[in-house]
């Protein structure tokens, strides 16, 4: 039996585990799932216990961690990103391949030489974003180049959203992943990208007012705001000479305008704590960011400060959140504004048991071939089944599982710390993903770029 160790049985592990268990007989697999809470793994397995075992594994307990890794042929780490590195060092020592869905950290990249020296594959960024975005983009980019085209524009957008049938609030949004990441998104520096050979920057306080509209057949209109660093993969993708390079996050239209209000007030700030926060009402929290007035209500001050008319739909969005409630209490000690805002939003944006999530992805490829400018748009939409088998778990877990099996089966052989941008990785995985409903629809559209008048 070939032994796979999965460390971590959180929300994104359901499809990963199911895929490998379903293949365990035909592929001769023995699957060990290690988690600090064995109930998580046991619940995900349900009745599918053939060729599997669940073990308690605390990643900070070096003895149990090392023992489990030593006994495996390949290790899948579904831990939070900061916890991968100790697992990775053990994989080097015991000469085990490793797969994660997380971004390549500096510490992970530093292991590249040792991984290559030991002929080990350390596959990272093989989830959805990063992951499916890399693979689907490179497949089209490589095809354009092979046909003699030169890339002049690449834009890529991804969003974790609520499915249309579960979209029942004015924000058209619910938390489908880590709420904290949503609240602090875009902070830590200006968004940076390229448009028509010019570097462009959007500071955080303007980020949610510079959006781009996107339409997906059958799913309507979306908006996107810029990711912090759109140029991160410019060299990896071989786009050093590209004129336009932009990556963004997708939401439904109107979300960003309303979110901008929180940014303006300072409610997304995570750099300081609020005095006596545990005893504050939601109303007190809002009022703490507004000028003092002996006569005006919190609502009136809020609307006046932000120039919101009472018949503006944006106003209704804030009312829907119970933002001005004097009875709901924060109950968080020494909390930052961002932490308090997260708690308020979780009251309204937590998925119900019957809710489904949705992953949307949109790529634009502009290229020049034989003197003619052309464009291909590619879109992907995946809707979850339920709260266990979510679209997020599907698009993260399936590529991880497929890469793991492809490494064991020696379909992927290139050693080192890497991301899935080569044909040996993306070709079989994208093809297999189609059978699970993860499909990109491509269409040729007129190339407009950002300079339709050809002005210099």
C-alpha positions as a Markdown table, in Angstrom:
| # | Residue | x | y | z |
|---|---|---|---|---|
| 1 | Unk | 0.0 | 0.0 | 0.0 |
| 2 | Unk | 1.2 | 3.5 | -0.8 |
| 3 | Unk | 0.8 | 5.7 | 2.3 |
| 4 | Unk | -0.6 | 9.2 | 2.2 |
| 5 | Unk | -0.6 | 11.4 | 5.3 |
| 6 | Unk | -3.1 | 14.3 | 5.4 |
| 7 | Unk | -2.5 | 16.8 | 8.2 |
| 8 | Unk | -5.5 | 18.9 | 8.9 |
| 9 | Unk | -9.2 | 18.0 | 8.4 |
| 10 | Unk | -10.7 | 21.4 | 8.3 |
| 11 | Unk | -13.4 | 22.9 | 6.0 |
| 12 | Unk | -11.4 | 22.5 | 2.8 |
| 13 | Unk | -10.6 | 18.8 | 3.3 |
| 14 | Unk | -13.9 | 17.2 | 2.5 |
| 15 | Unk | -13.4 | 16.6 | -1.3 |
| 16 | Unk | -9.7 | 15.9 | -0.8 |
| 17 | Unk | -10.4 | 13.1 | 1.5 |
| 18 | Unk | -13.4 | 11.7 | -0.5 |
| 19 | Unk | -11.4 | 11.7 | -3.7 |
| 20 | Unk | -8.5 | 9.8 | -2.2 |
| 21 | Unk | -10.7 | 7.3 | -0.3 |
| 22 | Unk | -12.7 | 6.6 | -3.5 |
| 23 | Unk | -9.5 | 5.9 | -5.3 |
| 24 | Unk | -7.9 | 3.9 | -2.5 |
| 25 | Unk | -8.7 | 0.4 | -3.8 |
| 26 | Unk | -7.8 | 1.0 | -7.5 |
| 27 | Unk | -4.7 | 3.0 | -6.6 |
| 28 | Unk | -3.6 | 0.9 | -3.7 |
| 29 | Unk | -3.7 | 3.8 | -1.2 |
| 30 | Unk | -3.6 | 3.8 | 2.6 |
| 31 | Unk | -4.8 | 7.2 | 3.9 |
| 32 | Unk | -3.9 | 8.5 | 7.4 |
| 33 | Unk | -5.7 | 11.7 | 8.5 |
| 34 | Unk | -4.1 | 13.5 | 11.4 |
| 35 | Unk | -5.8 | 16.3 | 13.2 |
| 36 | Unk | -5.7 | 17.8 | 16.7 |
| 37 | Unk | -9.5 | 17.1 | 16.8 |
| 38 | Unk | -10.1 | 13.6 | 15.5 |
| 39 | Unk | -13.8 | 14.2 | 15.4 |
| 40 | Unk | -13.4 | 16.5 | 12.4 |
| 41 | Unk | -11.8 | 13.7 | 10.3 |
| 42 | Unk | -14.1 | 11.0 | 11.6 |
| 43 | Unk | -17.1 | 13.1 | 10.6 |
| 44 | Unk | -15.7 | 13.7 | 7.1 |
| 45 | Unk | -15.1 | 10.0 | 6.6 |
| 46 | Unk | -18.5 | 8.9 | 7.7 |
| 47 | Unk | -19.0 | 5.3 | 6.6 |
| 48 | Unk | -16.1 | 5.5 | 4.1 |
| 49 | Unk | -13.5 | 4.0 | 6.4 |
| 50 | Unk | -11.8 | 1.5 | 4.0 |
| 51 | Unk | -8.1 | 1.9 | 3.8 |
| 52 | Unk | -8.1 | 4.8 | 6.2 |
| 53 | Unk | -7.1 | 5.6 | 9.7 |
| 54 | Unk | -7.6 | 8.7 | 11.8 |
| 55 | Unk | -4.9 | 9.7 | 14.3 |
| 56 | Unk | -4.6 | 12.6 | 16.8 |
| 57 | Unk | -1.9 | 14.8 | 15.6 |
| 58 | Unk | -0.7 | 18.1 | 17.1 |
| 59 | Unk | 1.6 | 19.7 | 14.7 |
| 60 | Unk | 3.5 | 21.4 | 17.6 |
| 61 | Unk | 4.2 | 18.0 | 19.1 |
| 62 | Unk | 7.4 | 17.1 | 17.2 |
| 63 | Unk | 7.4 | 13.4 | 18.3 |
| 64 | Unk | 3.9 | 12.6 | 17.0 |
| 65 | Unk | 4.4 | 14.8 | 13.9 |
| 66 | Unk | 7.7 | 13.3 | 12.9 |
| 67 | Unk | 6.5 | 9.8 | 13.6 |
| 68 | Unk | 3.5 | 10.2 | 11.3 |
| 69 | Unk | 5.6 | 11.8 | 8.5 |
| 70 | Unk | 8.3 | 9.2 | 8.7 |
| 71 | Unk | 5.6 | 6.5 | 8.1 |
| 72 | Unk | 4.2 | 8.2 | 4.9 |
| 73 | Unk | 5.2 | 8.2 | 1.3 |
| 74 | Unk | 3.7 | 11.6 | 0.6 |
| 75 | Unk | 2.4 | 14.3 | 3.0 |
| 76 | Unk | -0.5 | 16.7 | 2.3 |
| 77 | Unk | -0.6 | 19.7 | 4.7 |
| 78 | Unk | -3.9 | 21.3 | 5.0 |
| 79 | Unk | -2.8 | 23.4 | 8.0 |
| 80 | Unk | -2.8 | 27.2 | 8.2 |
| 81 | Unk | 0.0 | 28.5 | 6.0 |
| 82 | Unk | 2.3 | 29.5 | 8.9 |
| 83 | Unk | 2.4 | 25.9 | 10.2 |
| 84 | Unk | 3.7 | 24.2 | 7.0 |
| 85 | Unk | 7.3 | 24.9 | 7.5 |
| 86 | Unk | 8.0 | 22.4 | 10.4 |
| 87 | Unk | 6.2 | 19.8 | 8.3 |
| 88 | Unk | 8.3 | 20.7 | 5.3 |
| 89 | Unk | 11.6 | 20.4 | 7.3 |
| 90 | Unk | 10.6 | 16.9 | 8.5 |
| 91 | Unk | 9.7 | 16.0 | 4.9 |
| 92 | Unk | 13.3 | 17.0 | 3.8 |
| 93 | Unk | 14.8 | 14.9 | 6.7 |
| 94 | Unk | 12.7 | 11.8 | 6.0 |
| 95 | Unk | 12.7 | 12.3 | 2.2 |
| 96 | Unk | 9.0 | 12.6 | 1.6 |
| 97 | Unk | 7.1 | 14.6 | -1.1 |
| 98 | Unk | 4.8 | 17.3 | 0.1 |
| 99 | Unk | 1.7 | 19.1 | -1.2 |
| 100 | Unk | 0.0 | 22.3 | 0.1 |
| 101 | Unk | -2.6 | 24.7 | -1.2 |
| 102 | Unk | -0.9 | 27.7 | 0.4 |
| 103 | Unk | 1.3 | 30.5 | -1.1 |
| 104 | Unk | 5.0 | 29.8 | -1.2 |
| 105 | Unk | 6.5 | 31.5 | 1.8 |
| 106 | Unk | 10.1 | 32.7 | 2.0 |
| 107 | Unk | 10.8 | 29.9 | 4.5 |
| 108 | Unk | 9.4 | 27.3 | 2.1 |
| 109 | Unk | 11.3 | 28.7 | -0.9 |
| 110 | Unk | 14.5 | 28.5 | 1.1 |
| 111 | Unk | 14.1 | 24.7 | 1.1 |
| 112 | Unk | 14.2 | 24.5 | -2.7 |
| 113 | Unk | 17.8 | 23.5 | -3.0 |
| 114 | Unk | 17.5 | 20.7 | -0.4 |
| 115 | Unk | 14.3 | 19.4 | -2.0 |
| 116 | Unk | 16.0 | 19.2 | -5.4 |
| 117 | Unk | 19.1 | 17.6 | -3.9 |
| 118 | Unk | 16.8 | 14.9 | -2.4 |
| 119 | Unk | 14.7 | 14.6 | -5.6 |
| 120 | Unk | 11.6 | 15.7 | -3.7 |
| 121 | Unk | 8.6 | 17.5 | -5.0 |
| 122 | Unk | 7.2 | 20.3 | -2.8 |
| 123 | Unk | 4.0 | 21.3 | -4.6 |
| 124 | Unk | 2.4 | 24.5 | -3.4 |
| 125 | Unk | -0.4 | 26.9 | -4.5 |
| 126 | Unk | -2.4 | 24.0 | -5.9 |
| 127 | Unk | -5.8 | 25.0 | -4.6 |
| 128 | Unk | -8.2 | 27.4 | -6.3 |
| 129 | Unk | -6.7 | 30.9 | -5.9 |
| 130 | Unk | -3.8 | 30.2 | -5.9 |
| 131 | Unk | -4.0 | 27.0 | -7.9 |
| 132 | Unk | -6.7 | 26.6 | -10.5 |
| 133 | Unk | -6.1 | 30.2 | -11.5 |
| 134 | Unk | -2.4 | 29.4 | -12.3 |
| 135 | Unk | -3.2 | 26.2 | -14.2 |
| 136 | Unk | -6.1 | 27.6 | -16.3 |
| 137 | Unk | -4.2 | 30.8 | -17.1 |
| 138 | Unk | -1.0 | 29.0 | -18.1 |
| 139 | Unk | -2.9 | 26.5 | -20.3 |
| 140 | Unk | -4.3 | 29.3 | -22.5 |
| 141 | Unk | -1.1 | 31.5 | -22.3 |
| 142 | Unk | 1.0 | 28.5 | -23.5 |
| 143 | Unk | -1.5 | 27.8 | -26.3 |
| 144 | Unk | -1.4 | 31.4 | -27.5 |
| 145 | Unk | 2.4 | 31.3 | -27.6 |
| 146 | Unk | 2.6 | 28.0 | -29.4 |
| 147 | Unk | 0.3 | 29.4 | -32.1 |
| 148 | Unk | 2.7 | 32.3 | -32.6 |
| 149 | Unk | 0.9 | 34.9 | -30.5 |
| 150 | Unk | 2.4 | 37.4 | -28.1 |
| 151 | Unk | 0.6 | 38.2 | -24.9 |
| 152 | Unk | -0.2 | 41.9 | -24.4 |
| 153 | Unk | -2.9 | 41.8 | -21.7 |
| 154 | Unk | -3.7 | 39.4 | -18.8 |
| 155 | Unk | -6.4 | 40.0 | -16.2 |
| 156 | Unk | -7.5 | 37.4 | -13.6 |
| 157 | Unk | -10.3 | 37.6 | -11.1 |
| 158 | Unk | -11.6 | 35.2 | -8.5 |
| 159 | Unk | -14.4 | 35.4 | -5.9 |
| 160 | Unk | -15.7 | 33.2 | -3.1 |
| 161 | Unk | -19.4 | 34.2 | -3.0 |
| 162 | Unk | -22.8 | 32.9 | -2.0 |
| 163 | Unk | -24.7 | 30.9 | -4.6 |
| 164 | Unk | -27.7 | 32.7 | -6.3 |
| 165 | Unk | -30.3 | 30.4 | -4.6 |
| 166 | Unk | -28.8 | 31.4 | -1.1 |
| 167 | Unk | -28.3 | 35.1 | -2.0 |
| 168 | Unk | -30.9 | 36.7 | 0.2 |
| 169 | Unk | -29.3 | 39.8 | 1.8 |
| 170 | Unk | -28.8 | 43.4 | 0.4 |
| 171 | Unk | -25.0 | 42.9 | 0.3 |
| 172 | Unk | -25.3 | 39.8 | -1.9 |
| 173 | Unk | -22.6 | 38.4 | 0.2 |
| 174 | Unk | -22.0 | 35.8 | 3.0 |
| 175 | Unk | -18.8 | 34.5 | 4.5 |
| 176 | Unk | -17.7 | 31.4 | 2.6 |
| 177 | Unk | -14.2 | 31.3 | 4.0 |
| 178 | Unk | -12.2 | 33.0 | 6.7 |
| 179 | Unk | -14.1 | 36.2 | 7.8 |
| 180 | Unk | -11.0 | 37.9 | 9.1 |
| 181 | Unk | -9.4 | 37.8 | 5.6 |
| 182 | Unk | -12.4 | 39.6 | 4.2 |
| 183 | Unk | -12.4 | 42.3 | 6.8 |
| 184 | Unk | -8.7 | 43.2 | 6.4 |
| 185 | Unk | -8.5 | 42.6 | 2.7 |
| 186 | Unk | -6.4 | 45.1 | 0.8 |
| 187 | Unk | -4.5 | 46.4 | 3.7 |
| 188 | Unk | -0.7 | 46.7 | 4.1 |
| 189 | Unk | 0.2 | 48.8 | 1.1 |
| 190 | Unk | -1.1 | 50.1 | -2.2 |
| 191 | Unk | -2.5 | 47.8 | -4.9 |
| 192 | Unk | 0.0 | 47.6 | -7.7 |
| 193 | Unk | -0.6 | 46.6 | -11.4 |
| 194 | Unk | 0.2 | 47.5 | -15.0 |
| 195 | Unk | -2.1 | 49.2 | -17.5 |
| 196 | Unk | -0.8 | 49.9 | -21.0 |
| 197 | Unk | 2.9 | 49.8 | -19.9 |
| 198 | Unk | 2.2 | 52.2 | -17.0 |
| 199 | Unk | 2.6 | 51.2 | -13.3 |
| 200 | Unk | -0.6 | 52.0 | -11.5 |
| 201 | Unk | -1.2 | 52.2 | -7.7 |
| 202 | Unk | -4.4 | 52.3 | -5.7 |
| 203 | Unk | -4.0 | 53.2 | -2.0 |
| 204 | Unk | -6.1 | 51.3 | 0.5 |
| 205 | Unk | -8.4 | 54.3 | 1.2 |
| 206 | Unk | -9.4 | 54.3 | -2.5 |
| 207 | Unk | -9.3 | 50.6 | -3.3 |
| 208 | Unk | -13.0 | 49.9 | -3.1 |
| 209 | Unk | -14.0 | 52.8 | -5.3 |
| 210 | Unk | -11.9 | 51.7 | -8.3 |
| 211 | Unk | -13.7 | 48.6 | -9.5 |
| 212 | Unk | -14.1 | 46.9 | -12.8 |
| 213 | Unk | -17.3 | 45.2 | -14.1 |
| 214 | Unk | -17.5 | 41.7 | -15.4 |
| 215 | Unk | -20.5 | 39.7 | -16.8 |
| 216 | Unk | -20.7 | 35.9 | -16.7 |
| 217 | Unk | -23.3 | 34.2 | -18.8 |
| 218 | Unk | -26.1 | 32.8 | -16.7 |
| 219 | Unk | -24.9 | 34.5 | -13.5 |
| 220 | Unk | -25.1 | 38.2 | -14.3 |
| 221 | Unk | -22.8 | 41.1 | -13.4 |
| 222 | Unk | -20.0 | 41.2 | -10.9 |
| 223 | Unk | -17.5 | 43.8 | -9.9 |
| 224 | Unk | -13.8 | 43.4 | -9.0 |
| 225 | Unk | -11.3 | 45.4 | -6.9 |
| 226 | Unk | -7.5 | 45.1 | -7.4 |
| 227 | Unk | -5.4 | 42.6 | -5.4 |
| 228 | Unk | -2.5 | 44.1 | -3.5 |
| 229 | Unk | 0.2 | 42.9 | -5.9 |
| 230 | Unk | -0.9 | 42.0 | -9.4 |
| 231 | Unk | 2.7 | 41.6 | -10.6 |
| 232 | Unk | 3.6 | 38.8 | -8.2 |
| 233 | Unk | 3.5 | 36.1 | -10.9 |
| 234 | Unk | 4.6 | 38.3 | -13.9 |
| 235 | Unk | 8.0 | 36.5 | -14.3 |
| 236 | Unk | 6.6 | 33.0 | -13.3 |
| 237 | Unk | 4.0 | 33.3 | -16.1 |
| 238 | Unk | 6.6 | 34.5 | -18.6 |
| 239 | Unk | 4.8 | 37.9 | -18.9 |
| 240 | Unk | 7.9 | 40.2 | -18.5 |
| 241 | Unk | 7.0 | 42.2 | -21.6 |
| 242 | Unk | 3.2 | 42.4 | -21.1 |
| 243 | Unk | 1.5 | 45.8 | -21.3 |
| 244 | Unk | -1.4 | 45.1 | -19.0 |
| 245 | Unk | -1.4 | 42.8 | -15.9 |
| 246 | Unk | -4.2 | 43.0 | -13.3 |
| 247 | Unk | -5.5 | 40.6 | -10.7 |
| 248 | Unk | -8.6 | 41.2 | -8.6 |
| 249 | Unk | -11.2 | 39.9 | -6.2 |
| 250 | Unk | -14.8 | 39.5 | -7.4 |
| 251 | Unk | -18.0 | 40.6 | -5.5 |
| 252 | Unk | -21.5 | 41.4 | -6.6 |
| 253 | Unk | -22.1 | 44.9 | -7.9 |
| 254 | Unk | -22.6 | 47.4 | -5.0 |
| 255 | Unk | -20.6 | 45.6 | -2.4 |
| 256 | Unk | -17.5 | 47.6 | -2.7 |
| 257 | Unk | -19.3 | 51.0 | -2.6 |
| 258 | Unk | -20.8 | 50.0 | 0.8 |
| 259 | Unk | -17.6 | 48.4 | 2.1 |
| 260 | Unk | -15.8 | 51.7 | 1.3 |
| 261 | Unk | -17.9 | 53.3 | 4.1 |
| 262 | Unk | -16.3 | 51.0 | 6.7 |
| 263 | Unk | -12.8 | 51.9 | 5.3 |
| 264 | Unk | -13.6 | 55.6 | 5.5 |
| 265 | Unk | -14.7 | 55.4 | 9.1 |
| 266 | Unk | -11.7 | 53.3 | 10.2 |
| 267 | Unk | -13.7 | 50.2 | 11.2 |
| 268 | Unk | -11.4 | 47.8 | 9.3 |
| 269 | Unk | -8.3 | 49.0 | 11.2 |
| 270 | Unk | -6.6 | 46.1 | 13.0 |
| 271 | Unk | -3.7 | 48.1 | 14.5 |
| 272 | Unk | -5.1 | 49.2 | 17.9 |
| 273 | Unk | -7.6 | 48.1 | 20.5 |
| 274 | Unk | -10.8 | 49.8 | 21.6 |
| 275 | Unk | -11.1 | 50.7 | 25.3 |
| 276 | Unk | -13.9 | 48.8 | 27.2 |
| 277 | Unk | -14.9 | 47.0 | 24.0 |
| 278 | Unk | -16.5 | 44.1 | 25.7 |
| 279 | Unk | -19.2 | 46.4 | 27.2 |
| 280 | Unk | -19.9 | 48.4 | 24.0 |
| 281 | Unk | -23.1 | 48.0 | 22.1 |
| 282 | Unk | -22.9 | 47.9 | 18.3 |
| 283 | Unk | -24.3 | 51.5 | 18.4 |
| 284 | Unk | -21.6 | 52.6 | 20.8 |
| 285 | Unk | -19.0 | 51.1 | 18.4 |
| 286 | Unk | -20.3 | 53.1 | 15.4 |
| 287 | Unk | -20.6 | 56.2 | 17.5 |
| 288 | Unk | -17.0 | 56.0 | 18.6 |
| 289 | Unk | -15.9 | 56.9 | 15.0 |
| 290 | Unk | -18.3 | 59.9 | 14.7 |
| 291 | Unk | -18.2 | 63.5 | 16.0 |
| 292 | Unk | -19.9 | 64.3 | 19.2 |
| 293 | Unk | -23.2 | 66.0 | 19.1 |
| 294 | Unk | -25.6 | 66.8 | 22.0 |
| 295 | Unk | -28.6 | 66.6 | 19.7 |
| 296 | Unk | -28.0 | 64.5 | 16.5 |
| 297 | Unk | -28.6 | 60.7 | 16.5 |
| 298 | Unk | -25.9 | 58.2 | 15.6 |
| 299 | Unk | -27.8 | 57.5 | 12.4 |
| 300 | Unk | -28.0 | 61.1 | 11.4 |
| 301 | Unk | -24.3 | 61.7 | 12.1 |
| 302 | Unk | -23.4 | 58.5 | 10.2 |
| 303 | Unk | -25.3 | 59.6 | 7.1 |
| 304 | Unk | -24.1 | 63.2 | 7.3 |
| 305 | Unk | -20.4 | 62.2 | 7.7 |
| 306 | Unk | -20.6 | 59.8 | 4.8 |
| 307 | Unk | -23.0 | 61.8 | 2.6 |
| 308 | Unk | -25.6 | 59.0 | 2.4 |
| 309 | Unk | -29.2 | 59.9 | 1.6 |
| 310 | Unk | -31.9 | 58.1 | 3.5 |
| 311 | Unk | -33.4 | 56.7 | 0.3 |
| 312 | Unk | -30.0 | 55.4 | -0.9 |
| 313 | Unk | -29.9 | 51.5 | -1.0 |
| 314 | Unk | -26.5 | 51.8 | 0.7 |
| 315 | Unk | -28.2 | 53.0 | 3.8 |
| 316 | Unk | -30.5 | 50.0 | 3.9 |
| 317 | Unk | -27.5 | 47.8 | 3.8 |
| 318 | Unk | -26.2 | 49.2 | 7.0 |
| 319 | Unk | -29.6 | 49.0 | 8.7 |
| 320 | Unk | -29.8 | 45.3 | 7.6 |
| 321 | Unk | -26.6 | 44.6 | 9.7 |
| 322 | Unk | -28.2 | 45.9 | 12.9 |
| 323 | Unk | -25.2 | 48.3 | 13.0 |
| 324 | Unk | -27.1 | 50.8 | 15.2 |
| 325 | Unk | -28.4 | 48.3 | 17.7 |
| 326 | Unk | -28.2 | 49.5 | 21.3 |
| 327 | Unk | -29.0 | 46.0 | 22.7 |
| 328 | Unk | -26.4 | 43.9 | 20.8 |
| 329 | Unk | -23.2 | 43.9 | 22.8 |
| 330 | Unk | -19.6 | 43.4 | 21.3 |
| 331 | Unk | -18.5 | 41.1 | 24.2 |
| 332 | Unk | -14.9 | 41.0 | 23.0 |
| 333 | Unk | -12.2 | 42.2 | 25.3 |
| 334 | Unk | -9.5 | 44.6 | 24.0 |
| 335 | Unk | -10.7 | 44.1 | 20.5 |
| 336 | Unk | -9.5 | 46.0 | 17.4 |
| 337 | Unk | -12.0 | 47.8 | 15.2 |
| 338 | Unk | -11.6 | 45.0 | 12.6 |
| 339 | Unk | -12.4 | 42.3 | 15.2 |
| 340 | Unk | -15.5 | 44.1 | 16.3 |
| 341 | Unk | -16.6 | 44.6 | 12.7 |
| 342 | Unk | -16.1 | 41.0 | 12.0 |
| 343 | Unk | -18.3 | 40.0 | 14.9 |
| 344 | Unk | -21.1 | 42.3 | 13.7 |
| 345 | Unk | -20.9 | 41.0 | 10.2 |
| 346 | Unk | -20.9 | 37.4 | 11.3 |
| 347 | Unk | -24.4 | 37.9 | 12.8 |
| 348 | Unk | -25.7 | 38.5 | 9.3 |
| 349 | Unk | -23.3 | 36.9 | 6.9 |
| 350 | Unk | -22.8 | 33.4 | 8.4 |
| 351 | Unk | -24.0 | 30.7 | 6.0 |
| 352 | Unk | -27.2 | 28.9 | 7.1 |
| 353 | Unk | -27.3 | 25.1 | 7.2 |
| 354 | Unk | -29.1 | 25.1 | 3.8 |
| 355 | Unk | -27.0 | 27.7 | 2.1 |
| 356 | Unk | -24.6 | 27.0 | -0.7 |
| 357 | Unk | -21.5 | 28.8 | -1.7 |
| 358 | Unk | -20.1 | 29.6 | -5.1 |
| 359 | Unk | -16.6 | 30.1 | -6.7 |
| 360 | Unk | -16.3 | 32.4 | -9.7 |
| 361 | Unk | -13.2 | 33.0 | -11.8 |
| 362 | Unk | -12.7 | 35.2 | -14.9 |
| 363 | Unk | -9.6 | 35.4 | -17.1 |
| 364 | Unk | -9.0 | 37.9 | -19.9 |
| 365 | Unk | -6.2 | 37.1 | -22.4 |
| 366 | Unk | -5.2 | 39.8 | -24.9 |
| 367 | Unk | -2.7 | 38.9 | -27.5 |
| 368 | Unk | -1.3 | 40.0 | -30.9 |
| 369 | Unk | -0.8 | 37.5 | -33.7 |
| 370 | Unk | 0.2 | 38.4 | -37.3 |
| 371 | Unk | -0.4 | 42.1 | -36.6 |
| 372 | Unk | -3.9 | 41.5 | -35.3 |
| 373 | Unk | -5.0 | 42.1 | -31.7 |
| 374 | Unk | -7.4 | 39.4 | -30.3 |
| 375 | Unk | -8.9 | 38.5 | -26.9 |
| 376 | Unk | -10.1 | 35.3 | -25.2 |
| 377 | Unk | -12.3 | 35.5 | -22.1 |
| 378 | Unk | -12.5 | 32.4 | -19.9 |
| 379 | Unk | -15.0 | 31.9 | -17.0 |
| 380 | Unk | -15.6 | 29.3 | -14.4 |
| 381 | Unk | -18.4 | 29.0 | -11.9 |
| 382 | Unk | -18.7 | 26.2 | -9.3 |
| 383 | Unk | -21.7 | 26.0 | -6.9 |
| 384 | Unk | -21.4 | 24.0 | -3.7 |
| 385 | Unk | -23.6 | 21.0 | -2.7 |
| 386 | Unk | -24.0 | 21.7 | 1.0 |
| 387 | Unk | -22.1 | 23.0 | 4.0 |
| 388 | Unk | -19.7 | 20.0 | 3.9 |
| 389 | Unk | -19.1 | 19.7 | 0.2 |
| 390 | Unk | -18.7 | 23.3 | -0.6 |
| 391 | Unk | -17.5 | 24.9 | -3.8 |
| 392 | Unk | -14.5 | 26.2 | -1.9 |
| 393 | Unk | -13.7 | 22.7 | -0.6 |
| 394 | Unk | -14.1 | 21.3 | -4.1 |
| 395 | Unk | -11.9 | 23.8 | -5.9 |
| 396 | Unk | -9.2 | 23.7 | -3.2 |
| 397 | Unk | -9.3 | 20.0 | -2.3 |
| 398 | Unk | -9.6 | 18.3 | -5.7 |
| 399 | Unk | -6.5 | 19.8 | -7.3 |
| 400 | Unk | -4.5 | 19.0 | -4.1 |
| 401 | Unk | -5.7 | 15.4 | -4.2 |
| 402 | Unk | -5.1 | 15.0 | -7.9 |
| 403 | Unk | -1.5 | 16.5 | -7.7 |
| 404 | Unk | -0.8 | 14.1 | -4.8 |
| 405 | Unk | -1.8 | 11.1 | -6.8 |
| 406 | Unk | 0.0 | 12.4 | -9.9 |
| 407 | Unk | 3.2 | 12.7 | -7.8 |
| 408 | Unk | 2.8 | 9.1 | -6.5 |
| 409 | Unk | 2.2 | 7.9 | -10.0 |
| 410 | Unk | 5.2 | 9.7 | -11.3 |
| 411 | Unk | 3.2 | 11.8 | -13.7 |
| 412 | Unk | 4.8 | 14.8 | -12.0 |
| 413 | Unk | 8.5 | 14.3 | -11.7 |
| 414 | Unk | 10.2 | 17.7 | -11.6 |
| 415 | Unk | 11.7 | 18.2 | -8.1 |
| 416 | Unk | 11.9 | 21.3 | -6.0 |
| 417 | Unk | 9.6 | 23.9 | -4.3 |
| 418 | Unk | 7.1 | 24.8 | -7.1 |
| 419 | Unk | 3.7 | 26.1 | -8.2 |
| 420 | Unk | 1.5 | 24.4 | -10.9 |
| 421 | Unk | 2.5 | 26.4 | -14.0 |
| 422 | Unk | 4.0 | 23.6 | -16.1 |
| 423 | Unk | 2.3 | 21.4 | -18.6 |
| 424 | Unk | 3.1 | 18.2 | -16.8 |
| 425 | Unk | 1.1 | 19.5 | -13.8 |
| 426 | Unk | -1.8 | 21.4 | -15.3 |
| 427 | Unk | -2.7 | 19.3 | -18.4 |
| 428 | Unk | -3.9 | 16.1 | -16.6 |
| 429 | Unk | -5.4 | 18.0 | -13.6 |
| 430 | Unk | -7.5 | 20.4 | -15.6 |
| 431 | Unk | -8.7 | 17.6 | -17.8 |
| 432 | Unk | -9.7 | 15.5 | -14.7 |
| 433 | Unk | -11.4 | 18.5 | -13.1 |
| 434 | Unk | -13.8 | 18.7 | -16.0 |
| 435 | Unk | -15.4 | 15.4 | -14.9 |
| 436 | Unk | -16.1 | 17.0 | -11.5 |
| 437 | Unk | -17.8 | 20.0 | -13.1 |
| 438 | Unk | -14.9 | 22.4 | -12.8 |
| 439 | Unk | -14.9 | 23.7 | -16.3 |
| 440 | Unk | -13.8 | 26.9 | -18.1 |
| 441 | Unk | -15.9 | 28.3 | -20.8 |
| 442 | Unk | -13.9 | 30.2 | -23.4 |
| 443 | Unk | -15.1 | 32.8 | -25.9 |
| 444 | Unk | -13.4 | 35.0 | -28.4 |
| 445 | Unk | -14.2 | 38.7 | -27.9 |
| 446 | Unk | -13.0 | 42.0 | -29.6 |
| 447 | Unk | -9.7 | 43.2 | -28.1 |
| 448 | Unk | -10.3 | 46.7 | -26.6 |
| 449 | Unk | -7.5 | 47.0 | -24.1 |
| 450 | Unk | -7.4 | 50.3 | -22.3 |
| 451 | Unk | -6.4 | 52.4 | -25.2 |
| 452 | Unk | -9.1 | 52.0 | -28.0 |
| 453 | Unk | -8.1 | 55.4 | -29.6 |
| 454 | Unk | -4.5 | 54.3 | -29.9 |
| 455 | Unk | -3.4 | 57.4 | -28.1 |
| 456 | Unk | 0.2 | 57.6 | -26.9 |
